[in-house]
């Protein structure tokens, strides 16, 4: 039985194609900088938006047309949805998918039943992975939808909720391991505060760190080798999320001695909500070897919340790929489309258009970034800009040879600093635009 009978396998047809169900740039076997596009981009489809999102918003319930849904959150429906998901991902040609435990399987009447539901679905996911060759980029636990998480999970004022969350992550990590997942993600959910009058901020941070260190312990115990990732987000659902941006996450991890065990999964729309560009968030993490994976989407310039739209901005995808190529690849991470079609795009076929466009935007961005790197236009400029640090006083400062005494003696003798040269921002922006084709 087919759930998308009108769609066959999406193929690469080249930049001139006008077929909306074909790739114009994503050519999985095309080699760029010594690796195939498939290896560079490591696209993943997310289960929550793509197979559970029904387009609901604060003004109305979901209205997406999904002929396979029976309107229930039953185990039977969950098992059927696995067939839908794998047909979609397989036809699209994405090599990976990602899920939360509660996206793929329903909550039961108690934890025992909930875990049994997950076991049943994981079994089917495993079979489908084998059948299709699709792999799991990452798993995670939904620690925010159920009412028990109203005050957060590991940062809840209720110790029982911390315990429940621990049990849930333990199970989700086991499921991820069983399915060969190459990463495991911790997005904060409701770990944050709405109001400081009722919040012991320091205690909540300590609990968050305790929770993550227990996860590290358990990871070692069961021999799960996937990369742990923290996903920063500054606000929504809480007013202030503890994992607010790359810098905050890295400072937190360092403070609690967890920095060797985690990297970051950085999401475009979360970067912009934090008042940063995606380029900034990626560069910050990558500079310290902390960029592990990417949630690929975009926000709306005029809306101040997490709209999770599909990426289409070539400037941005090129910047993302410049950072990724600059660190020699995304490693075990990938580009997960944490993105949802608009409420108005309610037909199943829209899911294909959305993903094809996102994949093409990144494949195109990859080609642009590679061309910029090939000509060395930015790299050479930056190298030249910092040349004063490569010898003389600059090299002495960097190596620790020059202290304040030496700096004073040097400058007294010289009288004044050498003249500055222009940063040439506009010139460089023009140069980058030359490659946007
Ligand atoms: C929500 C997050 C979430 C994570 C996974 O804003 O992006 O979807 O990626 O829990
Ligand atoms: Ni998001
Ligand atoms: Ni995300």
Tab-separated table of C-alpha atoms and ligand atoms in Angstrom:
chain	number	residue	atom	x	y	z
A	1	UNK	CA	0.000	0.000	0.000
A	2	UNK	CA	1.282	3.456	-0.906
A	3	UNK	CA	0.587	6.651	1.037
A	4	UNK	CA	2.096	8.954	-1.586
A	5	UNK	CA	0.976	7.249	-4.817
A	6	UNK	CA	1.435	10.397	-6.903
A	7	UNK	CA	5.155	10.620	-6.065
A	8	UNK	CA	7.961	8.372	-7.238
A	9	UNK	CA	11.594	8.535	-6.154
A	10	UNK	CA	12.839	12.125	-6.334
A	11	UNK	CA	15.686	12.445	-8.817
A	12	UNK	CA	18.361	14.976	-9.615
A	13	UNK	CA	17.573	16.731	-12.901
A	14	UNK	CA	19.998	19.665	-12.795
A	15	UNK	CA	19.666	23.447	-12.376
A	16	UNK	CA	17.509	23.934	-15.467
A	17	UNK	CA	14.798	21.515	-14.417
A	18	UNK	CA	11.337	22.946	-13.906
A	19	UNK	CA	9.998	19.748	-12.389
A	20	UNK	CA	8.864	20.635	-8.842
A	21	UNK	CA	9.392	17.027	-7.788
A	22	UNK	CA	13.064	16.897	-8.804
A	23	UNK	CA	16.300	18.195	-7.329
A	24	UNK	CA	18.023	21.009	-9.155
A	25	UNK	CA	21.151	21.037	-6.982
A	26	UNK	CA	21.147	18.055	-4.656
A	27	UNK	CA	22.931	15.353	-6.571
A	28	UNK	CA	23.846	12.791	-3.899
A	29	UNK	CA	26.768	11.292	-5.795
A	30	UNK	CA	28.315	14.573	-6.996
A	31	UNK	CA	31.725	15.138	-5.448
A	32	UNK	CA	32.559	18.469	-3.794
A	33	UNK	CA	35.895	18.964	-2.041
A	34	UNK	CA	36.598	15.234	-2.188
A	35	UNK	CA	33.319	13.995	-0.703
A	36	UNK	CA	29.881	13.301	-2.146
A	37	UNK	CA	27.021	15.683	-1.462
A	38	UNK	CA	25.323	12.888	0.431
A	39	UNK	CA	28.324	12.602	2.756
A	40	UNK	CA	28.646	16.346	3.235
A	41	UNK	CA	25.021	17.144	3.899
A	42	UNK	CA	23.741	14.113	5.813
A	43	UNK	CA	20.111	15.224	5.518
A	44	UNK	CA	17.598	14.035	8.083
A	45	UNK	CA	13.794	14.220	8.118
A	46	UNK	CA	12.276	14.986	11.515
A	47	UNK	CA	9.437	12.828	12.710
A	48	UNK	CA	7.675	15.413	14.867
A	49	UNK	CA	6.868	18.143	12.356
A	50	UNK	CA	6.667	15.989	9.256
A	51	UNK	CA	4.653	13.062	10.569
A	52	UNK	CA	2.951	14.467	13.659
A	53	UNK	CA	2.440	18.129	12.783
A	54	UNK	CA	-1.143	18.871	11.793
A	55	UNK	CA	-0.788	22.633	11.414
A	56	UNK	CA	-2.501	23.614	14.659
A	57	UNK	CA	-1.883	27.105	16.029
A	58	UNK	CA	-3.240	29.125	18.995
A	59	UNK	CA	-6.261	30.099	16.889
A	60	UNK	CA	-7.336	26.736	15.640
A	61	UNK	CA	-6.659	23.001	15.666
A	62	UNK	CA	-4.688	21.241	12.962
A	63	UNK	CA	-6.256	21.064	9.533
A	64	UNK	CA	-3.632	19.163	7.561
A	65	UNK	CA	-4.991	16.526	5.205
A	66	UNK	CA	-3.276	13.261	6.132
A	67	UNK	CA	-5.451	10.487	4.706
A	68	UNK	CA	-3.607	7.769	6.633
A	69	UNK	CA	-4.394	9.265	10.093
A	70	UNK	CA	-7.333	7.808	12.021
A	71	UNK	CA	-7.464	10.641	14.546
A	72	UNK	CA	-6.099	8.542	17.422
A	73	UNK	CA	-2.791	8.471	19.277
A	74	UNK	CA	-2.962	4.683	19.461
A	75	UNK	CA	-0.169	2.164	19.145
A	76	UNK	CA	-1.848	0.809	16.017
A	77	UNK	CA	-1.733	4.238	14.410
A	78	UNK	CA	1.891	4.677	15.538
A	79	UNK	CA	2.870	1.453	13.790
A	80	UNK	CA	1.066	2.448	10.597
A	81	UNK	CA	2.751	5.869	10.693
A	82	UNK	CA	6.152	4.144	10.528
A	83	UNK	CA	5.184	2.871	7.080
A	84	UNK	CA	4.141	6.375	6.047
A	85	UNK	CA	7.387	7.872	7.350
A	86	UNK	CA	9.677	5.387	5.656
A	87	UNK	CA	7.856	5.607	2.330
A	88	UNK	CA	8.248	9.393	2.478
A	89	UNK	CA	11.915	9.426	3.506
A	90	UNK	CA	12.801	6.723	1.017
A	91	UNK	CA	11.116	8.510	-1.906
A	92	UNK	CA	12.758	11.769	-0.889
A	93	UNK	CA	16.171	10.113	-0.679
A	94	UNK	CA	17.204	11.518	2.694
A	95	UNK	CA	19.686	9.161	4.353
A	96	UNK	CA	18.599	9.877	7.973
A	97	UNK	CA	15.686	10.654	10.285
A	98	UNK	CA	15.338	11.937	13.873
A	99	UNK	CA	12.640	11.429	16.498
A	100	UNK	CA	11.433	12.093	20.035
A	101	UNK	CA	10.181	9.029	21.904
A	102	UNK	CA	6.647	10.453	22.031
A	103	UNK	CA	6.556	11.286	18.311
A	104	UNK	CA	6.928	7.667	17.369
A	105	UNK	CA	4.947	5.991	20.143
A	106	UNK	CA	2.125	7.013	22.466
A	107	UNK	CA	2.159	7.457	26.210
A	108	UNK	CA	0.433	4.556	28.020
A	109	UNK	CA	-1.481	4.579	31.294
A	110	UNK	CA	1.771	4.233	33.253
A	111	UNK	CA	5.491	4.135	32.529
A	112	UNK	CA	5.522	0.366	32.061
A	113	UNK	CA	2.892	0.563	29.330
A	114	UNK	CA	4.540	3.614	27.785
A	115	UNK	CA	7.833	1.745	27.543
A	116	UNK	CA	6.097	-1.282	26.030
A	117	UNK	CA	4.600	0.927	23.331
A	118	UNK	CA	8.034	2.299	22.527
A	119	UNK	CA	9.505	-1.203	22.332
A	120	UNK	CA	6.877	-2.223	19.788
A	121	UNK	CA	7.495	0.804	17.583
A	122	UNK	CA	11.288	0.584	17.871
A	123	UNK	CA	11.076	-2.986	16.623
A	124	UNK	CA	9.237	-1.824	13.524
A	125	UNK	CA	11.548	1.175	13.035
A	126	UNK	CA	14.493	-1.237	13.097
A	127	UNK	CA	12.886	-3.449	10.451
A	128	UNK	CA	12.156	-0.465	8.229
A	129	UNK	CA	15.698	0.869	8.619
A	130	UNK	CA	17.018	-2.468	7.475
A	131	UNK	CA	14.643	-2.642	4.543
A	132	UNK	CA	15.397	0.851	3.245
A	133	UNK	CA	18.940	1.615	4.454
A	134	UNK	CA	17.680	4.787	6.150
A	135	UNK	CA	19.578	5.476	9.364
A	136	UNK	CA	18.872	7.262	12.629
A	137	UNK	CA	20.763	10.550	12.983
A	138	UNK	CA	19.518	11.114	16.515
A	139	UNK	CA	16.934	10.215	19.047
A	140	UNK	CA	15.663	12.294	21.942
A	141	UNK	CA	13.016	12.315	24.662
A	142	UNK	CA	10.015	14.617	24.756
A	143	UNK	CA	10.269	16.083	28.263
A	144	UNK	CA	7.910	18.981	27.678
A	145	UNK	CA	4.472	18.015	26.266
A	146	UNK	CA	2.975	16.049	29.148
A	147	UNK	CA	1.454	18.073	32.018
A	148	UNK	CA	3.917	16.537	34.505
A	149	UNK	CA	6.618	18.710	32.902
A	150	UNK	CA	4.779	21.961	33.571
A	151	UNK	CA	7.694	23.259	35.704
A	152	UNK	CA	10.374	21.669	33.545
A	153	UNK	CA	11.935	18.200	33.658
A	154	UNK	CA	15.390	18.077	35.262
A	155	UNK	CA	14.914	21.655	36.498
A	156	UNK	CA	11.464	21.005	37.947
A	157	UNK	CA	10.814	22.004	41.565
A	158	UNK	CA	9.275	18.513	41.893
A	159	UNK	CA	11.982	15.866	42.453
A	160	UNK	CA	9.639	13.118	41.208
A	161	UNK	CA	9.552	14.794	37.828
A	162	UNK	CA	13.366	14.732	37.681
A	163	UNK	CA	13.157	11.008	38.413
A	164	UNK	CA	10.537	10.435	35.711
A	165	UNK	CA	12.625	12.364	33.194
A	166	UNK	CA	15.655	10.254	34.095
A	167	UNK	CA	13.707	7.062	33.517
A	168	UNK	CA	12.438	8.405	30.202
A	169	UNK	CA	15.862	9.470	28.914
A	170	UNK	CA	17.317	6.127	29.977
A	171	UNK	CA	14.733	4.373	27.812
A	172	UNK	CA	15.071	6.810	24.890
A	173	UNK	CA	18.852	6.366	24.939
A	174	UNK	CA	18.430	2.581	24.875
A	175	UNK	CA	16.067	2.906	21.905
A	176	UNK	CA	18.530	5.188	20.102
A	177	UNK	CA	21.340	2.732	20.722
A	178	UNK	CA	19.281	-0.192	19.511
A	179	UNK	CA	18.489	1.651	16.285
A	180	UNK	CA	22.143	2.526	15.704
A	181	UNK	CA	21.556	6.251	16.281
A	182	UNK	CA	24.770	8.219	15.803
A	183	UNK	CA	23.851	11.065	18.179
A	184	UNK	CA	21.482	11.770	21.051
A	185	UNK	CA	20.012	15.247	21.510
A	186	UNK	CA	19.084	17.182	24.628
A	187	UNK	CA	16.922	20.175	23.820
A	188	UNK	CA	15.878	21.978	27.011
A	189	UNK	CA	12.125	21.844	26.518
A	190	UNK	CA	10.803	23.655	29.600
A	191	UNK	CA	14.199	23.898	31.330
A	192	UNK	CA	14.130	27.594	32.094
A	193	UNK	CA	12.003	30.012	34.059
A	194	UNK	CA	8.967	32.195	33.595
A	195	UNK	CA	9.512	34.289	36.729
A	196	UNK	CA	12.412	34.707	39.142
A	197	UNK	CA	10.178	35.353	42.200
A	198	UNK	CA	9.364	31.639	42.345
A	199	UNK	CA	12.663	30.258	41.030
A	200	UNK	CA	15.859	29.042	42.696
A	201	UNK	CA	17.976	29.599	39.597
A	202	UNK	CA	21.237	28.200	40.959
A	203	UNK	CA	19.568	25.061	42.222
A	204	UNK	CA	17.889	24.497	38.856
A	205	UNK	CA	21.216	24.846	37.035
A	206	UNK	CA	22.803	22.369	39.452
A	207	UNK	CA	19.982	19.912	38.751
A	208	UNK	CA	20.318	20.332	35.001
A	209	UNK	CA	24.031	19.557	35.273
A	210	UNK	CA	23.325	16.595	37.572
A	211	UNK	CA	20.843	15.214	35.050
A	212	UNK	CA	23.287	15.475	32.165
A	213	UNK	CA	26.085	13.883	34.162
A	214	UNK	CA	23.772	10.971	35.032
A	215	UNK	CA	23.073	10.640	31.304
A	216	UNK	CA	26.829	10.522	30.619
A	217	UNK	CA	27.226	7.823	33.287
A	218	UNK	CA	24.465	5.744	31.754
A	219	UNK	CA	25.822	6.219	28.262
A	220	UNK	CA	29.118	4.714	29.402
A	221	UNK	CA	27.361	1.965	31.297
A	222	UNK	CA	25.477	0.674	28.253
A	223	UNK	CA	28.286	1.404	25.805
A	224	UNK	CA	26.311	3.863	23.688
A	225	UNK	CA	28.872	5.485	21.405
A	226	UNK	CA	26.730	8.212	19.802
A	227	UNK	CA	27.612	11.861	20.302
A	228	UNK	CA	25.633	13.751	22.968
A	229	UNK	CA	24.354	17.100	21.723
A	230	UNK	CA	22.790	20.080	23.485
A	231	UNK	CA	20.465	22.220	21.403
A	232	UNK	CA	20.502	25.900	22.389
A	233	UNK	CA	17.342	28.021	22.288
A	234	UNK	CA	16.872	31.339	24.113
A	235	UNK	CA	13.129	31.410	24.779
A	236	UNK	CA	9.860	29.608	24.003
A	237	UNK	CA	8.265	27.889	25.752
A	238	UNK	CA	9.833	29.613	28.768
A	239	UNK	CA	10.695	33.286	28.971
A	240	UNK	CA	14.331	32.350	29.525
A	241	UNK	CA	15.673	28.947	28.482
A	242	UNK	CA	18.811	27.928	30.366
A	243	UNK	CA	20.524	26.664	27.202
A	244	UNK	CA	20.046	30.046	25.579
A	245	UNK	CA	22.787	30.201	22.943
A	246	UNK	CA	26.135	28.641	21.969
A	247	UNK	CA	28.096	30.818	24.373
A	248	UNK	CA	25.756	30.133	27.312
A	249	UNK	CA	25.751	26.373	26.646
A	250	UNK	CA	29.519	26.214	26.366
A	251	UNK	CA	30.013	28.227	29.571
A	252	UNK	CA	27.506	25.982	31.362
A	253	UNK	CA	29.186	22.784	30.163
A	254	UNK	CA	32.599	24.080	31.167
A	255	UNK	CA	31.369	25.250	34.585
A	256	UNK	CA	30.059	21.788	35.379
A	257	UNK	CA	32.925	19.835	33.765
A	258	UNK	CA	30.716	18.407	31.000
A	259	UNK	CA	32.388	20.009	28.002
A	260	UNK	CA	34.183	16.841	26.871
A	261	UNK	CA	30.956	14.860	26.738
A	262	UNK	CA	28.760	17.179	24.688
A	263	UNK	CA	28.737	19.155	21.483
A	264	UNK	CA	26.037	21.471	20.193
A	265	UNK	CA	23.155	20.952	17.793
A	266	UNK	CA	22.537	24.435	16.456
A	267	UNK	CA	19.212	25.501	14.954
A	268	UNK	CA	18.856	28.477	12.627
A	269	UNK	CA	15.624	29.874	14.040
A	270	UNK	CA	16.926	29.525	17.601
A	271	UNK	CA	20.001	31.535	16.640
A	272	UNK	CA	17.875	34.370	15.298
A	273	UNK	CA	15.586	34.271	18.354
A	274	UNK	CA	18.730	34.734	20.441
A	275	UNK	CA	19.532	37.869	18.463
A	276	UNK	CA	22.376	36.175	16.596
A	277	UNK	CA	22.906	35.130	13.032
A	278	UNK	CA	23.213	31.405	12.356
A	279	UNK	CA	26.676	32.249	11.046
A	280	UNK	CA	27.579	33.620	14.476
A	281	UNK	CA	26.226	30.656	16.441
A	282	UNK	CA	27.994	28.134	14.206
A	283	UNK	CA	31.256	30.040	14.137
A	284	UNK	CA	31.258	30.392	17.922
A	285	UNK	CA	30.753	26.672	18.498
A	286	UNK	CA	32.975	25.538	15.654
A	287	UNK	CA	35.882	27.725	16.770
A	288	UNK	CA	36.059	25.678	19.976
A	289	UNK	CA	35.406	22.302	18.341
A	290	UNK	CA	31.878	22.206	19.742
A	291	UNK	CA	29.741	22.166	16.586
A	292	UNK	CA	28.190	18.707	16.383
A	293	UNK	CA	25.065	18.952	14.257
A	294	UNK	CA	22.553	21.349	12.712
A	295	UNK	CA	18.790	21.759	12.858
A	296	UNK	CA	18.191	23.311	9.478
A	297	UNK	CA	15.290	25.724	9.213
A	298	UNK	CA	14.661	29.451	9.187
A	299	UNK	CA	12.562	32.041	10.988
A	300	UNK	CA	10.487	34.850	9.582
A	301	UNK	CA	12.186	38.230	9.652
A	302	UNK	CA	9.070	39.865	11.044
A	303	UNK	CA	7.861	37.249	13.513
A	304	UNK	CA	9.459	36.896	16.938
A	305	UNK	CA	8.852	33.217	17.551
A	306	UNK	CA	10.118	29.851	16.383
A	307	UNK	CA	8.317	29.559	13.048
A	308	UNK	CA	10.513	26.607	11.968
A	309	UNK	CA	10.179	27.256	8.244
A	310	UNK	CA	12.031	25.331	5.592
A	311	UNK	CA	15.383	26.893	4.661
A	312	UNK	CA	15.510	28.751	1.360
A	313	UNK	CA	18.019	31.554	1.861
A	314	UNK	CA	21.162	30.921	-0.190
A	315	UNK	CA	23.230	33.530	1.663
A	316	UNK	CA	22.487	31.675	4.854
A	317	UNK	CA	22.976	28.138	3.562
A	318	UNK	CA	26.272	29.213	1.979
A	319	UNK	CA	27.395	30.688	5.319
A	320	UNK	CA	26.417	27.482	7.107
A	321	UNK	CA	28.364	25.384	4.630
A	322	UNK	CA	31.376	27.698	4.858
A	323	UNK	CA	31.562	26.937	8.569
A	324	UNK	CA	30.965	23.213	8.054
A	325	UNK	CA	33.606	22.918	5.311
A	326	UNK	CA	35.892	25.080	7.436
A	327	UNK	CA	35.851	22.477	10.213
A	328	UNK	CA	36.301	19.679	7.714
A	329	UNK	CA	32.746	18.371	7.892
A	330	UNK	CA	29.911	17.940	10.350
A	331	UNK	CA	31.299	14.640	11.699
A	332	UNK	CA	28.604	12.309	13.039
A	333	UNK	CA	26.074	15.152	12.850
A	334	UNK	CA	23.955	16.162	9.912
A	335	UNK	CA	21.382	18.615	8.630
A	336	UNK	CA	18.075	17.792	10.256
A	337	UNK	CA	15.047	19.581	8.849
A	338	UNK	CA	13.494	20.708	12.108
A	339	UNK	CA	10.994	22.542	9.956
A	340	UNK	CA	7.296	22.434	9.293
A	341	UNK	CA	5.118	23.276	6.353
A	342	UNK	CA	2.772	26.215	6.889
A	343	UNK	CA	-0.771	25.580	8.094
A	344	UNK	CA	-1.945	26.766	4.705
A	345	UNK	CA	0.152	24.098	2.945
A	346	UNK	CA	-2.023	21.269	4.154
A	347	UNK	CA	-1.667	18.625	1.452
A	348	UNK	CA	0.738	15.664	1.714
A	349	UNK	CA	2.535	16.727	-1.472
A	350	UNK	CA	3.574	19.976	0.264
A	351	UNK	CA	5.833	17.865	2.505
A	352	UNK	CA	7.775	16.868	-0.606
A	353	UNK	CA	8.010	20.393	-2.015
A	354	UNK	CA	9.244	21.654	1.347
A	355	UNK	CA	11.988	19.073	1.790
A	356	UNK	CA	13.113	19.207	-1.849
A	357	UNK	CA	13.486	22.979	-1.558
A	358	UNK	CA	15.416	22.710	1.704
A	359	UNK	CA	17.760	20.061	0.345
A	360	UNK	CA	18.365	22.061	-2.813
A	361	UNK	CA	19.001	25.243	-0.813
A	362	UNK	CA	21.752	23.461	1.142
A	363	UNK	CA	23.222	21.655	-1.866
A	364	UNK	CA	23.349	25.001	-3.661
A	365	UNK	CA	24.870	26.607	-0.557
A	366	UNK	CA	27.482	23.852	-0.464
A	367	UNK	CA	28.511	24.555	-4.067
A	368	UNK	CA	28.695	28.295	-3.383
A	369	UNK	CA	30.772	27.777	-0.242
A	370	UNK	CA	33.135	25.397	-2.037
A	371	UNK	CA	33.640	27.904	-4.864
A	372	UNK	CA	34.427	30.693	-2.392
A	373	UNK	CA	36.913	28.436	-0.633
A	374	UNK	CA	38.491	27.276	-3.889
A	375	UNK	CA	39.406	30.837	-4.784
A	376	UNK	CA	40.528	31.535	-1.218
A	377	UNK	CA	38.973	34.991	-1.347
A	378	UNK	CA	37.929	35.215	2.299
A	379	UNK	CA	40.685	33.073	3.764
A	380	UNK	CA	43.482	35.039	2.098
A	381	UNK	CA	41.989	38.313	3.239
A	382	UNK	CA	41.670	37.176	6.846
A	383	UNK	CA	45.193	35.774	6.849
A	384	UNK	CA	46.553	39.069	5.587
A	385	UNK	CA	44.424	41.040	8.062
A	386	UNK	CA	46.085	39.317	11.030
A	387	UNK	CA	49.598	39.232	9.553
A	388	UNK	CA	50.975	41.481	12.327
A	389	UNK	CA	50.539	38.511	14.690
A	390	UNK	CA	52.716	36.175	12.621
A	391	UNK	CA	56.070	37.693	13.523
A	392	UNK	CA	57.644	40.425	15.655
A	393	UNK	CA	55.718	41.735	18.640
A	394	UNK	CA	52.496	39.904	17.664
A	395	UNK	CA	54.234	36.530	17.701
A	396	UNK	CA	55.955	37.426	20.993
A	397	UNK	CA	52.578	38.232	22.597
A	398	UNK	CA	50.940	35.058	21.368
A	399	UNK	CA	53.852	32.890	22.520
A	400	UNK	CA	53.889	34.556	25.955
A	401	UNK	CA	57.357	36.039	25.508
A	402	UNK	CA	56.185	39.643	25.706
A	403	UNK	CA	54.786	40.867	29.057
A	404	UNK	CA	53.564	44.389	29.817
A	405	UNK	CA	57.185	45.511	30.432
A	406	UNK	CA	58.211	44.391	26.952
A	407	UNK	CA	55.125	45.958	25.412
A	408	UNK	CA	55.988	49.272	27.048
A	409	UNK	CA	59.636	49.161	25.990
A	410	UNK	CA	58.589	48.266	22.436
A	411	UNK	CA	56.083	51.098	22.157
A	412	UNK	CA	58.282	53.716	23.876
A	413	UNK	CA	60.912	52.998	21.273
A	414	UNK	CA	58.465	52.985	18.381
A	415	UNK	CA	56.422	55.978	19.520
A	416	UNK	CA	53.058	54.858	18.110
A	417	UNK	CA	51.305	51.858	16.623
A	418	UNK	CA	51.539	51.112	12.904
A	419	UNK	CA	48.701	52.526	10.813
A	420	UNK	CA	45.488	50.472	10.564
A	421	UNK	CA	44.181	49.214	7.249
A	422	UNK	CA	40.555	49.053	6.089
A	423	UNK	CA	38.325	46.111	7.034
A	424	UNK	CA	36.862	46.235	3.480
A	425	UNK	CA	33.504	44.823	4.538
A	426	UNK	CA	31.616	46.142	1.514
A	427	UNK	CA	34.241	44.838	-0.866
A	428	UNK	CA	34.021	41.372	0.712
A	429	UNK	CA	30.227	41.407	0.606
A	430	UNK	CA	30.438	42.208	-3.095
A	431	UNK	CA	32.922	39.390	-3.592
A	432	UNK	CA	30.619	36.892	-1.860
A	433	UNK	CA	27.711	38.043	-4.032
A	434	UNK	CA	29.739	37.142	-7.114
A	435	UNK	CA	29.444	33.496	-6.067
A	436	UNK	CA	25.678	33.554	-5.525
A	437	UNK	CA	24.759	31.918	-8.769
B	1	LIG	C1	12.260	22.994	19.610
B	1	LIG	C2	13.413	22.160	19.271
B	1	LIG	C3	13.119	20.678	19.232
B	1	LIG	C4	14.408	19.904	19.254
B	1	LIG	C5	14.242	18.482	19.653
B	1	LIG	O1	12.235	24.201	19.438
B	1	LIG	O2	13.965	22.604	18.080
B	1	LIG	O3	12.335	20.359	18.135
B	1	LIG	O4	15.072	19.962	18.037
B	1	LIG	O5	13.704	18.343	20.912
B	2	LIG	NI1	12.819	25.314	16.555
B	3	LIG	NI1	15.422	21.677	16.932
